[in-house]
C-alpha cells in the first residue's frame, strides 16, 4: 500500500532564510511524486513533480525538491522564503508501476514565514 | 480555459437531506476525482473515474454516489446527509499519472 508522511505539522522560518518541508513516502514500485500548495479557502495548486530523470526538480515560485530513492524522501526547498509562501503544503505519491493506484496525499505541513 | 469548476461554493444541509455537488472540467482529462478535506486534515479520496461511464470507490465512499456520463462532468451525490459529512469537498482532474488540477471547493455544513 502507498503512504506519505510529512513529519512536521508546522514549519516556521524567517523571511529571507532557506526553507525545507519534509516528505517521505512508501510505494511498492517506483514513485511519481508531487508537491501542492493550498492557500486559505482555495483549492490545491500544483507546484512541482518528479517523474523520472534528474533527482532535483524545479517548480513554480522558486521552489525545488530533491528525490532521494535510498531515503524514500522528496523534500521541498526554497533558498529564500517569502512571507507570501505562508500556506499549507501537501506531498503526494502515486505508484508508477501499479496503474490502478491513485494518488495518496500526506497530511500537510503548515508553513509560516515570519517577516 | 476555466479549468475545474465546482458549484455551489457553500451549502448548509439539514440532516437527512440530499444534494448534488457539481464538477466540470474543460481540459479533456480522462481522470476525475472527488476528495474531502476535514479541518486540519489531508485529503481523502471519495470516488474517482478513469473515463466516461467508469467510476470506482476511493478510501471513504460510504454515503456518496457518483456518475460520469461525459468526459467533462463528474457530479457527487450525497444521500441522507449526516453531520459526519460536514467538510470541504474538492473535485480534481488529470491525465493518467500526471498532476491533478483542483477546483475551488465546496464548503458543506450538515446540521
PDB file of N, CA and C in Angstrom, chain A residues 6-14 16-24 35 47 56 62-66 71 73-82 85 87 89 91 108-113:
ATOM      1  N   UNK A   6       4.441  13.370   6.314  1.00  0.00           N
ATOM      2  CA  UNK A   6       5.020  14.710   6.442  1.00  0.00           C
ATOM      3  C   UNK A   6       5.227  14.901   7.935  1.00  0.00           C
ATOM      4  N   UNK A   7       6.450  14.721   8.396  1.00  0.00           N
ATOM      5  CA  UNK A   7       6.677  14.587   9.841  1.00  0.00           C
ATOM      6  C   UNK A   7       6.448  15.856  10.649  1.00  0.00           C
ATOM      7  N   UNK A   8       6.376  16.997   9.985  1.00  0.00           N
ATOM      8  CA  UNK A   8       6.178  18.265  10.702  1.00  0.00           C
ATOM      9  C   UNK A   8       4.800  18.833  10.398  1.00  0.00           C
ATOM     10  N   UNK A   9       4.016  19.071  11.463  1.00  0.00           N
ATOM     11  CA  UNK A   9       2.720  19.731  11.252  1.00  0.00           C
ATOM     12  C   UNK A   9       2.925  21.184  10.851  1.00  0.00           C
ATOM     13  N   UNK A  10       3.967  21.791  11.400  1.00  0.00           N
ATOM     14  CA  UNK A  10       4.184  23.230  11.247  1.00  0.00           C
ATOM     15  C   UNK A  10       5.674  23.486  11.067  1.00  0.00           C
ATOM     16  N   UNK A  11       5.992  24.373  10.150  1.00  0.00           N
ATOM     17  CA  UNK A  11       7.371  24.838   9.957  1.00  0.00           C
ATOM     18  C   UNK A  11       7.353  26.359   9.993  1.00  0.00           C
ATOM     19  N   UNK A  12       8.197  26.913  10.840  1.00  0.00           N
ATOM     20  CA  UNK A  12       8.334  28.377  10.933  1.00  0.00           C
ATOM     21  C   UNK A  12       9.714  28.769  10.433  1.00  0.00           C
ATOM     22  N   UNK A  13       9.750  29.795   9.611  1.00  0.00           N
ATOM     23  CA  UNK A  13      11.040  30.256   9.089  1.00  0.00           C
ATOM     24  C   UNK A  13      10.977  31.773   8.917  1.00  0.00           C
ATOM     25  N   UNK A  14      12.098  32.425   9.098  1.00  0.00           N
ATOM     26  CA  UNK A  14      12.152  33.871   8.909  1.00  0.00           C
ATOM     27  C   UNK A  14      12.272  34.214   7.432  1.00  0.00           C
ATOM     28  N   UNK A  16      13.514  35.411   4.062  1.00  0.00           N
ATOM     29  CA  UNK A  16      14.871  35.507   3.549  1.00  0.00           C
ATOM     30  C   UNK A  16      15.723  34.285   3.856  1.00  0.00           C
ATOM     31  N   UNK A  17      15.292  33.487   4.828  1.00  0.00           N
ATOM     32  CA  UNK A  17      16.027  32.271   5.157  1.00  0.00           C
ATOM     33  C   UNK A  17      15.589  31.127   4.258  1.00  0.00           C
ATOM     34  N   UNK A  18      16.443  30.110   4.109  1.00  0.00           N
ATOM     35  CA  UNK A  18      16.026  28.940   3.333  1.00  0.00           C
ATOM     36  C   UNK A  18      14.962  28.135   4.088  1.00  0.00           C
ATOM     37  N   UNK A  19      14.093  27.480   3.328  1.00  0.00           N
ATOM     38  CA  UNK A  19      13.061  26.650   3.949  1.00  0.00           C
ATOM     39  C   UNK A  19      13.126  25.235   3.401  1.00  0.00           C
ATOM     40  N   UNK A  20      12.744  24.293   4.265  1.00  0.00           N
ATOM     41  CA  UNK A  20      12.602  22.892   3.874  1.00  0.00           C
ATOM     42  C   UNK A  20      11.328  22.339   4.476  1.00  0.00           C
ATOM     43  N   UNK A  21      10.527  21.691   3.657  1.00  0.00           N
ATOM     44  CA  UNK A  21       9.343  20.975   4.108  1.00  0.00           C
ATOM     45  C   UNK A  21       9.548  19.508   3.746  1.00  0.00           C
ATOM     46  N   UNK A  22       9.484  18.643   4.755  1.00  0.00           N
ATOM     47  CA  UNK A  22       9.899  17.254   4.567  1.00  0.00           C
ATOM     48  C   UNK A  22       8.760  16.338   4.134  1.00  0.00           C
ATOM     49  N   UNK A  23       9.138  15.334   3.335  1.00  0.00           N
ATOM     50  CA  UNK A  23       8.173  14.336   2.866  1.00  0.00           C
ATOM     51  C   UNK A  23       8.896  13.011   2.690  1.00  0.00           C
ATOM     52  N   UNK A  24       8.344  11.962   3.240  1.00  0.00           N
ATOM     53  CA  UNK A  24       8.821  10.619   2.956  1.00  0.00           C
ATOM     54  C   UNK A  24       7.644   9.786   2.470  1.00  0.00           C
ATOM     55  N   UNK A  35       4.295  17.900  -5.248  1.00  0.00           N
ATOM     56  CA  UNK A  35       4.022  18.863  -4.194  1.00  0.00           C
ATOM     57  C   UNK A  35       2.929  19.810  -4.649  1.00  0.00           C
ATOM     58  N   UNK A  47       2.693  22.449  -7.592  1.00  0.00           N
ATOM     59  CA  UNK A  47       3.978  23.149  -7.519  1.00  0.00           C
ATOM     60  C   UNK A  47       5.032  22.500  -8.401  1.00  0.00           C
ATOM     61  N   UNK A  56      16.836  16.399  -8.891  1.00  0.00           N
ATOM     62  CA  UNK A  56      16.461  17.738  -8.439  1.00  0.00           C
ATOM     63  C   UNK A  56      15.476  18.317  -9.447  1.00  0.00           C
ATOM     64  N   UNK A  62       9.869  29.501  -7.476  1.00  0.00           N
ATOM     65  CA  UNK A  62      11.215  29.320  -6.942  1.00  0.00           C
ATOM     66  C   UNK A  62      11.401  28.086  -6.084  1.00  0.00           C
ATOM     67  N   UNK A  63      10.398  27.240  -5.984  1.00  0.00           N
ATOM     68  CA  UNK A  63      10.507  26.011  -5.202  1.00  0.00           C
ATOM     69  C   UNK A  63      11.247  24.933  -5.990  1.00  0.00           C
ATOM     70  N   UNK A  64      11.898  24.047  -5.252  1.00  0.00           N
ATOM     71  CA  UNK A  64      12.523  22.880  -5.839  1.00  0.00           C
ATOM     72  C   UNK A  64      12.404  21.726  -4.853  1.00  0.00           C
ATOM     73  N   UNK A  65      12.611  20.518  -5.348  1.00  0.00           N
ATOM     74  CA  UNK A  65      12.537  19.346  -4.478  1.00  0.00           C
ATOM     75  C   UNK A  65      13.547  18.328  -4.960  1.00  0.00           C
ATOM     76  N   UNK A  66      14.066  17.566  -4.014  1.00  0.00           N
ATOM     77  CA  UNK A  66      15.066  16.563  -4.343  1.00  0.00           C
ATOM     78  C   UNK A  66      14.539  15.173  -4.046  1.00  0.00           C
ATOM     79  N   UNK A  71      16.563   7.085   0.583  1.00  0.00           N
ATOM     80  CA  UNK A  71      15.889   7.540   1.800  1.00  0.00           C
ATOM     81  C   UNK A  71      14.385   7.660   1.615  1.00  0.00           C
ATOM     82  N   UNK A  73      12.629   9.837   0.121  1.00  0.00           N
ATOM     83  CA  UNK A  73      12.221  11.182   0.522  1.00  0.00           C
ATOM     84  C   UNK A  73      12.086  12.090  -0.692  1.00  0.00           C
ATOM     85  N   UNK A  74      11.325  13.140  -0.501  1.00  0.00           N
ATOM     86  CA  UNK A  74      11.093  14.123  -1.566  1.00  0.00           C
ATOM     87  C   UNK A  74      10.850  15.460  -0.877  1.00  0.00           C
ATOM     88  N   UNK A  75      11.887  16.044  -0.288  1.00  0.00           N
ATOM     89  CA  UNK A  75      11.758  17.266   0.498  1.00  0.00           C
ATOM     90  C   UNK A  75      11.637  18.486  -0.404  1.00  0.00           C
ATOM     91  N   UNK A  76      10.764  19.383  -0.019  1.00  0.00           N
ATOM     92  CA  UNK A  76      10.543  20.634  -0.741  1.00  0.00           C
ATOM     93  C   UNK A  76      11.463  21.708  -0.167  1.00  0.00           C
ATOM     94  N   UNK A  77      12.077  22.502  -1.055  1.00  0.00           N
ATOM     95  CA  UNK A  77      13.028  23.504  -0.595  1.00  0.00           C
ATOM     96  C   UNK A  77      12.843  24.801  -1.363  1.00  0.00           C
ATOM     97  N   UNK A  78      13.299  25.873  -0.719  1.00  0.00           N
ATOM     98  CA  UNK A  78      13.369  27.172  -1.382  1.00  0.00           C
ATOM     99  C   UNK A  78      14.514  27.932  -0.758  1.00  0.00           C
ATOM    100  N   UNK A  79      15.396  28.541  -1.551  1.00  0.00           N
ATOM    101  CA  UNK A  79      16.593  29.178  -0.997  1.00  0.00           C
ATOM    102  C   UNK A  79      16.291  30.383  -0.110  1.00  0.00           C
ATOM    103  N   UNK A  80      15.230  31.130  -0.428  1.00  0.00           N
ATOM    104  CA  UNK A  80      14.938  32.354   0.310  1.00  0.00           C
ATOM    105  C   UNK A  80      13.424  32.499   0.445  1.00  0.00           C
ATOM    106  N   UNK A  81      12.931  32.328   1.660  1.00  0.00           N
ATOM    107  CA  UNK A  81      11.473  32.304   1.874  1.00  0.00           C
ATOM    108  C   UNK A  81      10.880  33.710   1.814  1.00  0.00           C
ATOM    109  N   UNK A  82       9.648  33.761   1.333  1.00  0.00           N
ATOM    110  CA  UNK A  82       8.872  34.998   1.313  1.00  0.00           C
ATOM    111  C   UNK A  82       7.669  34.852   2.239  1.00  0.00           C
ATOM    112  N   UNK A  85       4.843  32.950   0.905  1.00  0.00           N
ATOM    113  CA  UNK A  85       4.921  31.484   0.820  1.00  0.00           C
ATOM    114  C   UNK A  85       4.145  30.811   1.943  1.00  0.00           C
ATOM    115  N   UNK A  87       1.539  29.055   3.781  1.00  0.00           N
ATOM    116  CA  UNK A  87       0.421  28.282   3.233  1.00  0.00           C
ATOM    117  C   UNK A  87       0.525  26.863   3.772  1.00  0.00           C
ATOM    118  N   UNK A  89       1.141  22.953   2.726  1.00  0.00           N
ATOM    119  CA  UNK A  89       1.839  22.228   1.661  1.00  0.00           C
ATOM    120  C   UNK A  89       1.577  20.728   1.797  1.00  0.00           C
ATOM    121  N   UNK A  91       2.391  16.870   0.145  1.00  0.00           N
ATOM    122  CA  UNK A  91       3.158  15.950  -0.681  1.00  0.00           C
ATOM    123  C   UNK A  91       2.216  14.827  -1.120  1.00  0.00           C
ATOM    124  N   UNK A 108      -0.213  17.125   5.238  1.00  0.00           N
ATOM    125  CA  UNK A 108       0.013  18.558   5.083  1.00  0.00           C
ATOM    126  C   UNK A 108       0.936  19.119   6.144  1.00  0.00           C
ATOM    127  N   UNK A 109       1.692  20.130   5.736  1.00  0.00           N
ATOM    128  CA  UNK A 109       2.572  20.887   6.637  1.00  0.00           C
ATOM    129  C   UNK A 109       2.247  22.358   6.474  1.00  0.00           C
ATOM    130  N   UNK A 110       1.992  23.009   7.594  1.00  0.00           N
ATOM    131  CA  UNK A 110       1.693  24.441   7.528  1.00  0.00           C
ATOM    132  C   UNK A 110       2.995  25.223   7.640  1.00  0.00           C
ATOM    133  N   UNK A 111       3.274  25.998   6.624  1.00  0.00           N
ATOM    134  CA  UNK A 111       4.481  26.824   6.597  1.00  0.00           C
ATOM    135  C   UNK A 111       4.125  28.252   6.970  1.00  0.00           C
ATOM    136  N   UNK A 112       4.817  28.783   7.960  1.00  0.00           N
ATOM    137  CA  UNK A 112       4.660  30.190   8.334  1.00  0.00           C
ATOM    138  C   UNK A 112       5.992  30.896   8.129  1.00  0.00           C
ATOM    139  N   UNK A 113       5.991  31.904   7.298  1.00  0.00           N
ATOM    140  CA  UNK A 113       7.188  32.706   7.058  1.00  0.00           C
ATOM    141  C   UNK A 113       6.994  34.019   7.788  1.00  0.00           C
TER     142      UNK A 113
END
